[in-house]
Amino acid sequence: MREINFDGLVGPSHNYAGLSFGNLAATNNAGAVSAPRAAALQGIAKMRHMLDLGLTQGLFLPHDRPAVGWLRELGFSGDDDAVLAAAWAADPTLIATVSSASPMWTANAATVSPAPDTADERCHLSVANLSTMPHRSIEHPQTVRQLRLAFGDPAHFAVHDALPAALGDEGAANHMRMAPRHGARGIELFVYGERSASGFPARQHRSASAAVARRHGLDPADVLLVQQSVAAIAAGAFHNDVVAVANETVLFTHEQAFEDPADVYAFIRARLPEAVIVEVPAVRVSLAAAIKSYLFNSQLVTLPDGTMALIVPGECRETPEVWAWLQETIAGNGPIRRVEVMSLRESMRNGGGPACLRLRVVVDDAAHAAIDPRFLLDPAKCDRLAALIERHWPESIAPADLGDPALWRQCGTARAALLETLGFAADEV
Ligand code: SUG
């Protein structure tokens, strides 16, 4: 069995509107000028690098933005330009809400339980409702359409609709799976937030995590609902994947990620004796430095030779205590043998690091073959996508541009060209 990383291609409307309260990078960069073309090319470079490492890589498509349909639900009418112009005049935040390129962060697209863990031995995917943030709550209908296309074979996959909005669910960003190896039965840790000293929202509700585990048909003995630490949320860890990441037998975590770390570690050690817990102490890397550098939002991957590599954002190299810790780690005897640095500055400035940009799906060969190949990548497709991005993605977007009809049209043209290049019909996704 293998793990496939499905990265979200950065959409042409990528901008800095500061919509996510509690996400410090996004709020600190509110109002800045974005670079959608560079952002999408940075994403392609990461996907290409994963292929170069010998890993299997897929992609999900940017959603249709601006999402005019949502504005129509709010009572705006007329043709698309009239709807957008009226909404812009009424409240520019509405246009920012429907223009966010947030579907790029596919760690929030769904929670995935691979076949070895589920009662019916199929891979289960629950689309996240992302109901805490308005701009993200509009993603799930388009996400479910893509997932039903990509994973449409019911012999191997079960795709569940988003949970009711009253239960906040943010997908795989708050879920960690550990197993002796990808293809073996594993344990699944669902991390939820209760409250936060800072007043930042705890986006993942315990009841949502429990519902996802139930829907996926997991054995309760293999599941732990874990409370994210109040201190982590208050420091800006709006998702657990900002402070912890797991891969096969390894949990890589900040000391202050969980409210009760001893309980978490005891569960892991009892259920998976070969587990290695790499805990970074706060005296070496403070929560603030972890969140600024996104050390734990790295991708921890198993390479074809069986060793593990950590794919970190460039900000880790720029944060001295983090870089020093990483150097020591790869020089030591631990499971992380290699560090790869990727420049993802554009996404990072909205609080999205390497791990936010990907959804992991573990499959066997038969399930791999059943995936719609339009969602899978190879180097030649990366080349085609890069050329398309160069041609169609805006070079920059300033806040006032969001009200410009020329930008709305450019986003539409860019997405249409993308669909055509990848072989999708205009209304298919
Ligand atoms: O939901 N940023 C995203 C970042 C998501 C990161 N994902 C993971 N940690 N897995 C969010 O806060 C900013 C968009 C804006 O402000 O326009 C934003 O939505």
XYZ file of C-alpha atoms and ligand atoms in Angstrom:
448
model
C 0.000 0.000 0.000
C 1.087 3.550 -0.586
C 0.264 7.038 0.618
C -0.827 9.556 -2.007
C -0.608 13.257 -1.220
C -3.304 15.283 -2.950
C -2.250 18.930 -3.002
C -4.671 21.757 -3.623
C -3.634 23.803 -6.615
C -3.591 27.474 -5.578
C -6.441 29.242 -7.324
C -6.093 32.456 -9.363
C -7.952 34.531 -6.726
C -5.397 33.899 -3.926
C -5.401 37.055 -1.785
C -4.820 38.389 1.718
C -8.167 39.418 3.205
C -7.475 38.384 6.802
C -10.636 36.355 7.089
C -9.453 33.776 9.612
C -9.565 35.081 13.181
C -7.134 33.023 15.272
C -4.822 32.400 12.311
C -2.069 34.891 13.099
C -0.314 34.801 9.732
C -3.569 35.494 7.894
C -4.630 38.334 10.160
C -1.148 39.892 10.258
C -1.005 39.946 6.452
C -4.510 41.289 5.949
C -4.469 43.941 3.248
C -1.145 42.889 1.732
C -0.725 42.439 -2.013
C -0.751 38.751 -2.972
C 1.007 37.024 -5.862
C -1.336 34.269 -7.152
C 0.948 33.220 -10.012
C 3.959 32.824 -7.740
C 1.786 31.080 -5.145
C 0.546 28.479 -7.624
C 4.049 27.917 -8.995
C 5.383 27.421 -5.463
C 2.707 24.762 -4.995
C 3.617 23.042 -8.260
C 7.288 23.064 -7.228
C 6.374 21.214 -4.041
C 4.315 18.627 -5.930
C 7.149 18.141 -8.400
C 9.614 17.698 -5.563
C 7.456 14.982 -4.029
C 7.466 13.155 -7.369
C 11.254 13.555 -7.519
C 11.480 11.909 -4.100
C 9.731 8.872 -5.579
C 6.352 9.549 -3.928
C 2.896 9.409 -5.485
C 1.280 12.779 -5.944
C -2.229 13.926 -6.788
C -3.986 17.266 -6.971
C -7.361 18.832 -6.302
C -8.663 21.719 -8.326
C -9.258 25.271 -7.157
C -12.939 26.016 -6.686
C -14.972 28.351 -8.815
C -14.284 31.848 -7.436
C -15.781 34.322 -6.867
C -18.599 32.032 -5.689
C -21.497 34.029 -7.056
C -24.067 31.404 -6.051
C -23.472 32.120 -2.370
C -24.171 35.820 -2.925
C -27.399 34.931 -4.701
C -28.427 33.016 -1.578
C -27.957 36.305 0.292
C -30.480 38.015 -1.979
C -28.293 39.642 -4.624
C -29.704 39.213 -8.108
C -29.089 39.944 -11.776
C -26.311 38.609 -13.968
C -23.042 37.578 -12.329
C -21.408 40.992 -12.730
C -24.462 42.710 -11.265
C -24.495 40.353 -8.276
C -20.793 40.891 -7.601
C -20.968 44.666 -8.075
C -23.929 44.974 -5.717
C -22.263 42.813 -3.083
C -19.029 44.818 -3.376
C -20.995 48.048 -2.899
C -22.892 46.592 0.072
C -19.885 45.114 1.881
C -16.452 44.341 0.369
C -15.990 41.570 2.946
C -18.677 39.604 1.113
C -16.560 39.647 -2.033
C -13.466 38.672 -0.049
C -15.462 35.782 1.430
C -16.457 34.408 -1.976
C -13.032 35.112 -3.514
C -10.795 33.299 -1.019
C -8.611 30.625 -2.591
C -8.839 28.667 0.683
C -9.658 25.303 -0.991
C -5.892 25.121 -1.650
C -5.512 23.841 1.951
C -6.712 20.331 1.265
C -5.747 19.076 4.723
C -9.111 20.666 5.496
C -10.967 19.025 2.604
C -11.841 15.803 4.406
C -10.840 13.274 7.054
C -9.570 10.021 5.603
C -9.570 6.559 7.194
C -7.804 4.031 4.974
C -9.221 0.585 4.287
C -7.182 -1.374 6.871
C -8.817 0.644 9.680
C -12.483 0.445 8.675
C -15.184 -2.173 9.283
C -16.047 -2.596 5.593
C -12.394 -2.462 4.512
C -12.972 0.465 2.198
C -11.235 3.830 2.404
C -13.664 6.324 3.985
C -13.518 10.071 3.362
C -15.711 12.547 5.274
C -15.858 15.966 3.655
C -15.236 18.721 6.229
C -17.935 21.353 6.742
C -15.434 24.047 7.845
C -18.410 25.770 9.416
C -16.509 28.077 11.792
C -15.332 30.494 9.088
C -17.798 31.810 6.482
C -15.260 31.798 3.631
C -14.408 28.171 4.345
C -17.967 27.016 4.996
C -18.755 27.466 1.309
C -16.147 24.915 0.225
C -17.800 21.584 0.983
C -20.294 21.320 -1.904
C -17.513 21.679 -4.485
C -15.160 19.508 -2.448
C -17.644 16.654 -2.321
C -18.085 16.813 -6.097
C -14.348 16.465 -6.633
C -13.974 13.656 -4.118
C -16.909 11.741 -5.618
C -15.201 11.975 -9.008
C -11.703 11.146 -7.780
C -12.818 8.344 -5.460
C -15.972 7.277 -7.273
C -15.464 3.517 -7.176
C -17.648 2.159 -4.346
C -15.683 -1.076 -4.266
C -12.780 0.840 -2.745
C -14.071 4.172 -1.441
C -16.935 5.670 0.573
C -17.262 9.467 0.396
C -19.440 11.014 3.109
C -21.100 14.417 2.881
C -20.134 17.147 5.313
C -21.555 16.912 8.837
C -24.304 19.337 9.908
C -22.879 22.842 10.343
C -23.627 22.939 14.074
C -20.719 20.517 14.546
C -17.521 22.191 13.394
C -15.340 19.795 11.414
C -12.029 20.852 9.852
C -10.951 17.547 8.343
C -7.563 15.856 8.342
C -5.817 18.875 9.869
C -7.108 17.595 13.211
C -6.597 13.905 12.591
C -3.484 11.760 12.912
C -3.144 8.145 11.914
C -0.360 5.904 13.159
C 0.352 2.332 12.074
C 3.294 -0.085 11.878
C 3.301 0.826 8.166
C 0.795 2.536 5.857
C -0.840 -0.734 4.797
C -1.326 -2.173 8.292
C -4.271 -1.568 10.592
C -3.665 1.612 12.547
C -4.846 3.855 15.348
C -6.522 7.173 14.664
C -6.210 10.239 16.888
C -8.899 12.894 16.479
C -7.891 16.233 17.998
C -10.611 18.662 19.042
C -10.572 22.060 20.716
C -12.631 23.042 23.716
C -12.075 26.730 24.295
C -9.190 29.134 24.187
C -7.784 31.585 26.659
C -7.407 34.146 23.859
C -10.962 33.905 22.597
C -9.754 32.396 19.322
C -12.278 29.849 18.109
C -11.730 26.136 18.693
C -12.756 25.062 15.224
C -12.934 21.290 15.638
C -15.750 20.076 17.869
C -15.430 16.869 19.855
C -18.841 15.708 18.679
C -17.777 16.137 15.053
C -14.628 14.067 15.587
C -16.686 11.328 17.267
C -19.187 11.359 14.394
C -16.480 10.991 11.769
C -14.915 8.041 13.609
C -18.361 6.418 13.841
C -19.222 7.002 10.178
C -15.919 5.515 9.088
C -16.617 2.306 10.974
C -13.480 2.495 13.108
C -13.026 0.131 16.040
C -13.477 2.314 19.167
C -10.445 0.575 20.666
C -8.314 2.095 17.893
C -9.629 5.636 18.336
C -8.628 8.355 20.765
C -10.371 11.724 20.988
C -7.649 14.124 22.083
C -8.141 17.617 23.424
C -5.892 20.189 21.801
C -4.170 22.335 24.427
C -5.835 25.609 25.273
C -2.384 27.220 25.211
C -1.774 26.053 21.638
C -5.019 27.550 20.336
C -4.328 30.768 22.241
C -0.857 30.931 20.664
C -2.362 30.676 17.175
C -2.518 26.921 16.488
C -5.955 27.066 14.912
C -5.543 23.477 13.683
C -3.672 20.644 15.379
C -1.439 20.185 12.335
C 0.262 23.443 13.285
C 1.709 21.736 16.387
C 1.890 18.001 15.601
C 2.180 15.558 12.691
C 2.279 11.756 12.526
C 3.480 9.260 9.961
C 3.388 5.492 10.364
C 5.160 4.785 13.690
C 6.294 8.348 14.369
C 4.534 11.163 16.192
C 6.360 14.463 15.846
C 4.857 16.924 18.287
C 5.376 20.043 20.320
C 5.385 19.495 24.059
C 2.347 21.774 24.413
C 0.231 20.404 21.568
C -2.228 18.452 23.727
C -4.066 19.284 26.930
C -3.029 15.936 28.431
C 0.028 14.660 26.531
C 0.731 11.797 28.969
C -2.645 10.235 28.154
C -2.018 10.550 24.437
C 1.450 9.019 24.621
C 0.212 6.176 26.869
C -2.537 5.304 24.386
C -0.090 5.317 21.489
C 2.468 3.179 23.330
C -0.159 0.677 24.451
C -1.666 0.254 20.996
C 1.508 0.621 18.942
C 4.520 -0.547 20.963
C 6.944 0.278 18.156
C 5.854 3.948 18.137
C 8.509 6.648 18.402
C 7.368 9.924 19.948
C 9.569 12.844 18.963
C 8.543 15.584 21.361
C 10.079 19.019 20.983
C 10.357 20.764 24.355
C 9.156 24.339 24.742
C 12.560 25.343 26.123
C 14.100 24.513 22.742
C 11.280 25.732 20.492
C 8.595 27.927 22.018
C 5.002 27.633 20.842
C 5.427 31.070 19.286
C 8.487 29.933 17.283
C 6.740 26.716 16.262
C 3.769 28.678 14.953
C 5.868 31.321 13.246
C 8.082 28.760 11.498
C 5.398 26.082 10.979
C 7.913 23.408 12.020
C 5.134 20.914 12.744
C 3.169 21.770 9.627
C 5.836 19.861 7.771
C 5.093 16.775 5.755
C 6.577 13.724 7.430
C 6.853 11.143 4.662
C 8.251 7.658 4.226
C 10.613 7.547 1.261
C 10.846 4.525 -1.056
C 13.924 3.294 0.865
C 11.855 3.159 4.075
C 13.515 6.150 5.797
C 11.558 9.281 6.730
C 11.978 12.825 5.468
C 10.500 16.047 6.778
C 9.377 18.568 4.145
C 9.601 21.940 5.918
C 8.763 25.473 4.808
C 11.588 27.972 4.260
C 10.500 29.809 7.411
C 12.036 26.951 9.461
C 15.476 27.839 8.134
C 14.860 31.483 9.027
C 13.976 30.686 12.644
C 17.317 29.986 14.394
C 16.075 27.797 17.259
C 14.025 25.695 14.845
C 16.849 25.294 12.355
C 19.276 24.355 15.145
C 16.852 21.738 16.419
C 16.395 20.286 12.926
C 20.150 20.050 12.345
C 20.596 18.177 15.608
C 17.721 15.888 14.815
C 18.948 14.706 11.447
C 22.443 14.247 12.857
C 21.063 12.015 15.631
C 19.687 8.497 15.685
C 16.014 9.392 15.431
C 13.598 8.368 12.703
C 13.788 11.674 10.771
C 16.813 11.307 8.507
C 16.419 14.071 6.033
C 15.004 17.620 5.875
C 13.826 19.153 2.614
C 13.129 22.897 2.505
C 10.365 24.219 0.245
C 9.556 27.856 -0.414
C 5.820 28.315 0.082
C 5.860 31.933 1.193
C 2.584 32.930 -0.446
C 0.525 30.202 1.205
C 2.427 30.573 4.473
C 1.405 34.215 4.700
C -2.179 33.004 4.942
C -1.254 30.375 7.554
C -0.899 27.422 5.183
C 2.301 25.371 5.272
C 3.361 22.184 3.447
C 1.018 19.927 5.436
C -1.992 22.250 5.040
C -1.641 21.996 1.291
C -2.052 18.230 1.120
C -4.574 15.506 1.881
C -3.159 12.056 2.500
C -4.942 9.009 1.115
C -3.511 5.528 1.724
C -4.495 2.966 -0.912
C -3.528 -0.446 -2.209
C -2.724 -0.999 -5.889
C -6.308 -1.838 -6.855
C -7.700 1.282 -5.152
C -4.902 3.369 -6.656
C -5.883 2.122 -10.113
C -9.530 3.012 -9.369
C -8.752 6.721 -8.729
C -9.786 9.034 -11.557
C -6.381 9.607 -13.218
C -7.191 13.256 -13.905
C -6.466 13.849 -10.215
C -3.035 12.209 -10.371
C 0.168 13.968 -11.329
C 3.325 13.215 -13.246
C 6.196 15.531 -14.227
C 4.755 16.197 -17.707
C 1.460 17.321 -16.167
C 3.404 19.586 -13.779
C 5.010 21.205 -16.841
C 1.637 21.741 -18.491
C 0.171 23.207 -15.324
C 3.124 25.541 -14.820
C 2.747 26.879 -18.377
C -0.991 27.386 -17.842
C -0.406 29.229 -14.560
C 2.197 31.496 -16.177
C -0.334 32.385 -18.825
C -3.559 32.789 -16.853
C -2.942 33.418 -13.136
C -2.850 37.083 -12.051
C 0.558 38.346 -11.082
C -0.782 40.238 -8.080
C -3.997 41.067 -6.252
C -4.359 44.107 -4.000
C -7.431 44.375 -1.737
C -9.197 46.880 -4.031
C -8.759 44.543 -7.027
C -11.320 42.162 -5.537
C -14.033 44.566 -6.713
C -12.714 44.725 -10.279
C -14.828 42.949 -12.935
C -11.648 42.293 -14.947
C -10.324 40.138 -12.083
C -13.590 38.191 -11.769
C -13.366 37.388 -15.477
C -9.698 36.499 -15.346
C -10.378 34.008 -12.529
C -13.129 32.397 -14.596
C -10.965 32.175 -17.712
C -8.046 30.726 -15.760
C -10.173 27.998 -14.189
C -11.824 27.140 -17.492
C -8.395 26.740 -19.093
C -7.298 24.524 -16.203
C -10.345 22.272 -16.522
C -9.759 21.894 -20.214
C -6.075 21.083 -19.754
C -6.895 18.381 -17.213
C -9.738 16.921 -19.278
C -12.742 18.024 -17.193
C -15.967 19.236 -18.743
C -16.909 22.815 -17.834
C -19.582 21.884 -15.290
C -18.026 18.636 -14.063
C -16.275 19.960 -10.937
O -8.444 28.090 7.530
N -6.328 30.392 5.980
C -6.632 29.021 6.298
C -5.380 28.252 6.516
C -5.652 26.784 6.635
C -4.464 26.012 7.043
N -4.742 24.632 7.098
C -4.247 23.761 7.977
N -3.669 24.146 9.085
N -4.410 22.518 7.755
C -7.550 28.956 7.509
O -7.365 29.730 8.443
C -6.900 32.641 5.245
C -7.751 33.199 4.168
C -7.975 34.687 4.211
O -7.831 35.295 5.234
O -8.365 35.181 3.153
C -7.295 31.208 5.509
O -8.413 30.837 5.308
